[in-house]
Tab-separated table of C-alpha atoms in Angstrom:
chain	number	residue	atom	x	y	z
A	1	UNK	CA	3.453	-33.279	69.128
A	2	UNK	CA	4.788	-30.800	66.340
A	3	UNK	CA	2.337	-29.436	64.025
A	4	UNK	CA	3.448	-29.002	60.408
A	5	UNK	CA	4.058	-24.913	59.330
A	6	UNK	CA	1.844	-23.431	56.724
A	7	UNK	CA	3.227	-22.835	53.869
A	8	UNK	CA	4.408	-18.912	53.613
A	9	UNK	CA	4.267	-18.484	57.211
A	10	UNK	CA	7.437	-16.416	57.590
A	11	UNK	CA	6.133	-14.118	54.904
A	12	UNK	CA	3.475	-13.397	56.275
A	13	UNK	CA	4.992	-12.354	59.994
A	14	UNK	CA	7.336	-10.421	58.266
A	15	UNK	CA	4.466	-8.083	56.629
A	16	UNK	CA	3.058	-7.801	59.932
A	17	UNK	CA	5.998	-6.383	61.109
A	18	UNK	CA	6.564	-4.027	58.139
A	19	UNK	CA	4.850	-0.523	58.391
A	20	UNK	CA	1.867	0.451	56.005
A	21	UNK	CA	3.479	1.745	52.670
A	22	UNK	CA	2.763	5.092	51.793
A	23	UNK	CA	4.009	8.554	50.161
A	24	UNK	CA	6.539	8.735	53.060
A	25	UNK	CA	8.314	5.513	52.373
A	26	UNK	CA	8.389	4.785	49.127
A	27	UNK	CA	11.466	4.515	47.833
A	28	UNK	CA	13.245	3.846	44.622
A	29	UNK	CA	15.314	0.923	43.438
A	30	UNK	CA	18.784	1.268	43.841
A	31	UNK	CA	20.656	2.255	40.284
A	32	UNK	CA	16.960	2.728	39.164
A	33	UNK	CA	17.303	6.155	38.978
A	34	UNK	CA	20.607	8.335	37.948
A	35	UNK	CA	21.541	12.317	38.475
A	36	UNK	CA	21.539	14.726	35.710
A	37	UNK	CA	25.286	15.763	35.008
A	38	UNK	CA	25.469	19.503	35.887
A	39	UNK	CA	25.853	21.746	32.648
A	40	UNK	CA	26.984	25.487	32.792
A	41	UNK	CA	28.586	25.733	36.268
A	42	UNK	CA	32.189	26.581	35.018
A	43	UNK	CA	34.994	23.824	35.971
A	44	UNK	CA	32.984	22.235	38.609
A	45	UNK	CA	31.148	20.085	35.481
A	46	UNK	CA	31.877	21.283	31.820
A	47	UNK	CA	31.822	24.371	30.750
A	48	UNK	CA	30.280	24.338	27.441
A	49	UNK	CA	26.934	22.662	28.893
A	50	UNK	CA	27.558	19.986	26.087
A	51	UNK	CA	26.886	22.203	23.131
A	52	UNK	CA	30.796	22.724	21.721
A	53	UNK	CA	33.061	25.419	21.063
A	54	UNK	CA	31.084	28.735	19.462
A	55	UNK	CA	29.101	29.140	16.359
A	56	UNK	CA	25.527	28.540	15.475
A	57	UNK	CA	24.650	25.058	17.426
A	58	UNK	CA	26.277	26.744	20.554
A	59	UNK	CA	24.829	30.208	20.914
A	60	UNK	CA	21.222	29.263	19.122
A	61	UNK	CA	21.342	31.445	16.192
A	62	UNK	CA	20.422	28.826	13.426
A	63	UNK	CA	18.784	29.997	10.828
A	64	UNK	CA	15.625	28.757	9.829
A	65	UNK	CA	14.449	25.965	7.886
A	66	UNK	CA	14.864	26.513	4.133
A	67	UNK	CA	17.835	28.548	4.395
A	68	UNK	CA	20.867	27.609	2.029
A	69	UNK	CA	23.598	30.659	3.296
A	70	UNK	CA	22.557	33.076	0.795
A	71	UNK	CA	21.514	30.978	-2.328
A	72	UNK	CA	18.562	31.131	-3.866
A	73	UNK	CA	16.475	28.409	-2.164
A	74	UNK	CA	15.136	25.278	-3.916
A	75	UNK	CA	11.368	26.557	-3.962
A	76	UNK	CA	12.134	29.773	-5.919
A	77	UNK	CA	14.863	28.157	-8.331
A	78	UNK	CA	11.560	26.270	-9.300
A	79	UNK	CA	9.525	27.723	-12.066
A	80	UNK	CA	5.769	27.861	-11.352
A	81	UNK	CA	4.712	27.260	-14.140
A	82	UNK	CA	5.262	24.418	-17.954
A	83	UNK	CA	6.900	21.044	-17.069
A	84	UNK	CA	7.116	21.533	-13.147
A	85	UNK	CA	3.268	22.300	-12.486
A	86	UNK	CA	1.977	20.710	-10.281
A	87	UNK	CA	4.564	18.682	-9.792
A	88	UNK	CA	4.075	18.123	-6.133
A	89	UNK	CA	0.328	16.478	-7.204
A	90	UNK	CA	1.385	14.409	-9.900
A	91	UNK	CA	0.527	10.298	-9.490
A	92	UNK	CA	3.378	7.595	-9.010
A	93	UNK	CA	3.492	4.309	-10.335
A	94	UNK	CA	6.121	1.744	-9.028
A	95	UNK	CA	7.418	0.269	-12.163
A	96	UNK	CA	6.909	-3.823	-11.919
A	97	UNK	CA	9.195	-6.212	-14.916
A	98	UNK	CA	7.692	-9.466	-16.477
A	99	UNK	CA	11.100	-10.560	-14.985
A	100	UNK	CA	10.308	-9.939	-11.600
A	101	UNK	CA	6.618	-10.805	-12.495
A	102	UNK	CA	8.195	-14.631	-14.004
A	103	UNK	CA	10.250	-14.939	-11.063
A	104	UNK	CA	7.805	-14.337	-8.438
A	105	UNK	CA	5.770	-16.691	-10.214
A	106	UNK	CA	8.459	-19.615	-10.164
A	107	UNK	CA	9.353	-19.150	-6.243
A	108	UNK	CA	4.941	-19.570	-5.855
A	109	UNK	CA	5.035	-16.267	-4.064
A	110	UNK	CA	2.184	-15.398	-7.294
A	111	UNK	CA	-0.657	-18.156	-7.995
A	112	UNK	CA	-1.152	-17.877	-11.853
A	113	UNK	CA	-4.159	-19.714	-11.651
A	114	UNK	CA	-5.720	-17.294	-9.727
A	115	UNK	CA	-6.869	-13.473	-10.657
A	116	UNK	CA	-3.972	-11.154	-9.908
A	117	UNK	CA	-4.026	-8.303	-8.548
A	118	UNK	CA	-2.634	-5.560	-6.127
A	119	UNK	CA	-3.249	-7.848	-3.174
A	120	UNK	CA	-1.149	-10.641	-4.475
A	121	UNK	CA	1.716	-8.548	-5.494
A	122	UNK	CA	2.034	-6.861	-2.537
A	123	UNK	CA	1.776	-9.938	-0.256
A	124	UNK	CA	4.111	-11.206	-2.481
A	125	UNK	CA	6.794	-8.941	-1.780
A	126	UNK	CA	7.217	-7.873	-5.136
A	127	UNK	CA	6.254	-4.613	-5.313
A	128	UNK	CA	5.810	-1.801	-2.184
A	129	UNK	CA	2.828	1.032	-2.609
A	130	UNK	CA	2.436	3.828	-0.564
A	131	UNK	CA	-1.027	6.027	-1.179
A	132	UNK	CA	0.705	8.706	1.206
A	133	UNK	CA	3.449	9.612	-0.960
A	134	UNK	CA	1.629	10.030	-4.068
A	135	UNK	CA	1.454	6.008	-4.878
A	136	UNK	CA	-1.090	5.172	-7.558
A	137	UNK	CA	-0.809	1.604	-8.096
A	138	UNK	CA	2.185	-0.188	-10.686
A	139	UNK	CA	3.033	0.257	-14.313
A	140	UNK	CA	3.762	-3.453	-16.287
A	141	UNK	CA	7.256	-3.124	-18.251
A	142	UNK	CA	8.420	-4.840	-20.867
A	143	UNK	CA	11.606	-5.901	-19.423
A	144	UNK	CA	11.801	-9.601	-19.619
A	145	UNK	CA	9.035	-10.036	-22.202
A	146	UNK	CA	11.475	-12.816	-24.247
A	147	UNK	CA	11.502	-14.825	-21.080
A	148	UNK	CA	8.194	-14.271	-19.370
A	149	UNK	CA	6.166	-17.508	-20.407
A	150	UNK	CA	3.238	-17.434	-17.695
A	151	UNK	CA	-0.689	-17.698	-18.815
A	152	UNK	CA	-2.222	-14.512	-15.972
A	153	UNK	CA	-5.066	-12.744	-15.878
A	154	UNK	CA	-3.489	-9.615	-13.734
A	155	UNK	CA	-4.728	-6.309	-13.166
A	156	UNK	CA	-2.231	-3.453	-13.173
A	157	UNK	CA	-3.089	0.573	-13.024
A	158	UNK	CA	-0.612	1.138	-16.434
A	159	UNK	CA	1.217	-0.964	-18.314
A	160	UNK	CA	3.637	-0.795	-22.065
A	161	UNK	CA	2.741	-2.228	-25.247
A	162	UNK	CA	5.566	-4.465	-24.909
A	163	UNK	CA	4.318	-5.840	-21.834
A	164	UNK	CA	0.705	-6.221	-22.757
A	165	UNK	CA	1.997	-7.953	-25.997
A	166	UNK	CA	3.773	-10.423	-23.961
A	167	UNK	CA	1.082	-11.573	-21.632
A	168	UNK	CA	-1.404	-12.158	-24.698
A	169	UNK	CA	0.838	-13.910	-26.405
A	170	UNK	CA	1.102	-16.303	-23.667
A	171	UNK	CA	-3.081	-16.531	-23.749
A	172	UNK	CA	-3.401	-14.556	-21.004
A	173	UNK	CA	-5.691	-10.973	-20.258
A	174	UNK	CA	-4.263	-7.951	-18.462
A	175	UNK	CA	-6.948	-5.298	-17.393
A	176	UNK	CA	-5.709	-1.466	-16.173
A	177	UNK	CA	-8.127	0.183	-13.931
A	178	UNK	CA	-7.899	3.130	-11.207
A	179	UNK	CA	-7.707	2.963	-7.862
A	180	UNK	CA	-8.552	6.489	-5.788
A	181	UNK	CA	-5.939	6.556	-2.644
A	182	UNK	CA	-8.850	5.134	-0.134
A	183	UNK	CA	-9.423	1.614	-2.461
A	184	UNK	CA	-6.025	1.650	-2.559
A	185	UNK	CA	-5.195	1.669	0.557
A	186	UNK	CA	-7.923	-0.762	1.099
A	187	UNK	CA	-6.544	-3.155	-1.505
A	188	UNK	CA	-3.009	-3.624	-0.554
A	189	UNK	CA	-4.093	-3.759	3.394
A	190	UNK	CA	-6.708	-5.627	3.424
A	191	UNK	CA	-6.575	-7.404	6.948
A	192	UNK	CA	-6.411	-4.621	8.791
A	193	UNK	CA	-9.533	-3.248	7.270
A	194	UNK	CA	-11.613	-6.224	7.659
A	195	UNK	CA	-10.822	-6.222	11.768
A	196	UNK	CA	-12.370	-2.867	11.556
A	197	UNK	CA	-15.666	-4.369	10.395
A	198	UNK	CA	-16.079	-1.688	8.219
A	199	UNK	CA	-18.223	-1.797	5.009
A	200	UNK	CA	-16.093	-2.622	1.444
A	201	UNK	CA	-16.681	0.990	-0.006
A	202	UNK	CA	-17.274	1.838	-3.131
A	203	UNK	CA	-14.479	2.145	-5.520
A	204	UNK	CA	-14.268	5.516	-7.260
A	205	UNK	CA	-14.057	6.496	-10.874
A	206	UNK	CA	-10.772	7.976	-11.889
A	207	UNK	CA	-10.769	11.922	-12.787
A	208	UNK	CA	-11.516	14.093	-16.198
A	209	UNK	CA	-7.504	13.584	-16.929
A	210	UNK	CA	-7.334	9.863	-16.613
A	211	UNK	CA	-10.406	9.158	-18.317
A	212	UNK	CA	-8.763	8.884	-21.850
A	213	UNK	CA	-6.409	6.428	-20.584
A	214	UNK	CA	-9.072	4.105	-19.190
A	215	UNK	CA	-11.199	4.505	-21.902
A	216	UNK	CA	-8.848	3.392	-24.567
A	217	UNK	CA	-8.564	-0.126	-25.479
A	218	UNK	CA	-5.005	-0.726	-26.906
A	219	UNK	CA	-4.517	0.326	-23.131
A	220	UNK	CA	-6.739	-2.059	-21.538
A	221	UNK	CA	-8.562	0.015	-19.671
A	222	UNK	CA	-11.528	-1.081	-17.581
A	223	UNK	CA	-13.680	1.179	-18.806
A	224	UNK	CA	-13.368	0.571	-22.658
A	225	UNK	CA	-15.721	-1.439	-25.057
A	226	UNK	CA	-15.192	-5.450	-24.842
A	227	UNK	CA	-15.649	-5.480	-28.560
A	228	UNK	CA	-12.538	-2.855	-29.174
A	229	UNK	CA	-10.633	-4.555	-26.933
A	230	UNK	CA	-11.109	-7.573	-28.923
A	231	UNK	CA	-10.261	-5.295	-32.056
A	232	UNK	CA	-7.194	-4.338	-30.197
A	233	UNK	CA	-5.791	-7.585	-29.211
A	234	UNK	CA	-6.180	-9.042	-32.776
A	235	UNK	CA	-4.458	-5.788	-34.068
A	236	UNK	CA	-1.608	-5.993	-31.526
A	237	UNK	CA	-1.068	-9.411	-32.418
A	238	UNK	CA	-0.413	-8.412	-36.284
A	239	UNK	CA	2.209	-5.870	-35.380
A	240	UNK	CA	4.126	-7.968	-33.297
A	241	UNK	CA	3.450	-10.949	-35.415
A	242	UNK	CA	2.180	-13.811	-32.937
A	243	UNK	CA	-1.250	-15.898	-33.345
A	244	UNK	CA	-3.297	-14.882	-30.789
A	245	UNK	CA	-4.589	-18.095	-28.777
A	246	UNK	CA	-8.476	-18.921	-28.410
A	247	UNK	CA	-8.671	-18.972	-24.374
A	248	UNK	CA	-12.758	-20.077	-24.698
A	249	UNK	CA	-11.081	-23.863	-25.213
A	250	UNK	CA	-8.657	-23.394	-22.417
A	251	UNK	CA	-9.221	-25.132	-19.081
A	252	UNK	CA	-8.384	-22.181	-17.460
A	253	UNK	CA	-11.194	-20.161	-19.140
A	254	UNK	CA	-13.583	-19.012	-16.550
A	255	UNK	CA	-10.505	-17.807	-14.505
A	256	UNK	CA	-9.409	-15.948	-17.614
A	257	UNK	CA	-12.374	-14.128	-17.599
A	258	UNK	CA	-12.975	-12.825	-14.087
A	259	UNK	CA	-13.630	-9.499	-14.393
A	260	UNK	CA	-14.060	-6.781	-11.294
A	261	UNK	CA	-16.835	-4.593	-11.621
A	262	UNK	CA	-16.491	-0.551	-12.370
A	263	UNK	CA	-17.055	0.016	-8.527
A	264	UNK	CA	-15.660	-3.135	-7.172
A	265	UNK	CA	-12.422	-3.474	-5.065
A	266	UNK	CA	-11.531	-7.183	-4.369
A	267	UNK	CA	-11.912	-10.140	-6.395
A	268	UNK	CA	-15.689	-11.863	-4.965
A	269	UNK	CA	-16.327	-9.757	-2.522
A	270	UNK	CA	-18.347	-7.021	-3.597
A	271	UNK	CA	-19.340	-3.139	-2.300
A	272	UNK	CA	-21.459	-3.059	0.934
A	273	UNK	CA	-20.388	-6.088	2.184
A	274	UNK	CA	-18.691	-6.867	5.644
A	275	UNK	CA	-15.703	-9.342	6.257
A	276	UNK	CA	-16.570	-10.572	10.088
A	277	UNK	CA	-12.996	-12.073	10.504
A	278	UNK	CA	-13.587	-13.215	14.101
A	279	UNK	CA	-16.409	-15.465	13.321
A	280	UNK	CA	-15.135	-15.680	9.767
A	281	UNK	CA	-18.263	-14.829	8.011
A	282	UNK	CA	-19.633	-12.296	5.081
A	283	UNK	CA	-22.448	-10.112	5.917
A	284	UNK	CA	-24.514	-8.901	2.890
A	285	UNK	CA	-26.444	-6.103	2.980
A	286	UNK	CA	-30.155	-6.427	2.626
A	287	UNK	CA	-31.504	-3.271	2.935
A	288	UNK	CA	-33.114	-1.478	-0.494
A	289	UNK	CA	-31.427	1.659	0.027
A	290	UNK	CA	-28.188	0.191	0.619
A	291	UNK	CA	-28.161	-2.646	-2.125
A	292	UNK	CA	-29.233	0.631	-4.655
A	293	UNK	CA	-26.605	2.302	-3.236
A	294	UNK	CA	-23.608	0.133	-3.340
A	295	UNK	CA	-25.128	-1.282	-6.594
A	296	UNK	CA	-23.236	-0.332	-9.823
């Protein structure tokens, strides 16, 4: 009578047979590992140890970093001081077009009938930031304002006359407000921030130099009086000659008027809170010292 053979059988006589692996017999793959061509040993394997024929590269005399042969170098051919101060600190702002704007819009990369800002244009494609490298945010320009025919509410960090024309004329509301490199950062990554369970800081205010330009209303700026903002629209209006349209009637109204707070970094979520994106829920603080803190 034949009995049937287990299944792996041979394997397993064969690892009986096999010594214990250790140190002493390891081995390798073959081809896994290949020899180091011999450099330096005259005509028994190159003779130049694969650096070339003379000069600076072979013998290791390179000068250092910053040298131009004898020229002045670029850092003192710099002034220190009038236009190039501080030139090395100064802020950067990607320019974005009400052409591009339009045409992101028409491909539905951009919702218009939501509240735009950083977050949107950046998932969108349409516009790349980079806090490191000095990055504060975009500048609206006016190129394209003759074909740009989209009602926004969009939040920008600068933006032209031309450009801020344009939208209002459309019945729409721009808004330019600061963004410190941390909310920025923040903003235009906001994903990776929330998997991090981290807080939503606080954002902060800009400094004593950009102050002016957020406090000015014929620029929009976050941090100007409603009322002179009103002033300023109807004014702007008169110069370029269009009627300005009464958005209260509009059915996109309450959209139109969203609004983010002074210290506030996305649109309905608000400082203090946490974005729990594996259970997808919102944890608000409840604490007295925190809500006083993160209030505004």
């Amino acid at each position: 009578m034949s009995f049937p053979k287990k299944p792996g059988g041979k394997s397993l006589d064969v690892l009986k047979t096999l010594p214990r692996i250790s140190l002493a017999n390891l081995r390798p793959e073959p081809g896994a590992r290949k020899e180091d061509q011999r450099r330096g040993r005259g005509q028994h394997g190159g003779n130049r140890s694969g650096r070339g024929h003379k000069g600076e590269r072979q013998r290791g005399t390179r000068p250092r970093l910053g040298f131009e042969g004898g020229n002045t170098p670029f850092y003192m051919a710099i002034p220190k001081y009038g236009y190039n101060e501080g030139h090395s600190r100064r802020p950067q702002y990607h320019p974005l077009s009400l052409k591009r704007l339009q045409y992101l819009i028409d491909l539905g990369r951009v919702d218009p009938t939501q509240p735009i800002d950083l977050t949107q244009l950046v998932n969108a494609r349409g516009v790349t930031i980079q806090p490191l490298k000095r990055d504060y945010g975009v500048q609206l320009v006016d190129e394209g304002c003759d074909i740009f025919a989209a009602k926004i509410n969009i939040e920008v960090q600068r933006a032209s006359e031309g450009a801020i024309a344009a939208i209002e004329r459309n019945g729409g509301i721009i808004t330019t407000s600061f963004y410190d490199p941390l909310s920025l950062e923040i903003l235009i990554k906001p994903v990776p921030f929330f998997m991090r369970g981290q807080p939503i800081p606080r954002r902060k205010l800009p400094g004593e130099e950009m102050v002016p330009y957020y406090t000015d209303a014929e620029n929009r700026g976050y941090l100007a009086d409603p009322e002179k903002i009103q002033q300023a629209r109807l004014a702007l209006a008169q110069k370029y000659g269009y009627i300005l349209p009464d958005i209260s009637k509009d059915e996109l109204y309450q959209m139109l008027c969203m609004r983010k707070d002074v210290r506030q970094i996305f649109f309905g979520l608000a400082p203090g809170w946490v974005v729990n994106m594996a259970e997808k829920k919102i944890l608000k603080p409840t604490d007295e010292k925190l809500l006083k803190y993160y209030s505004s």
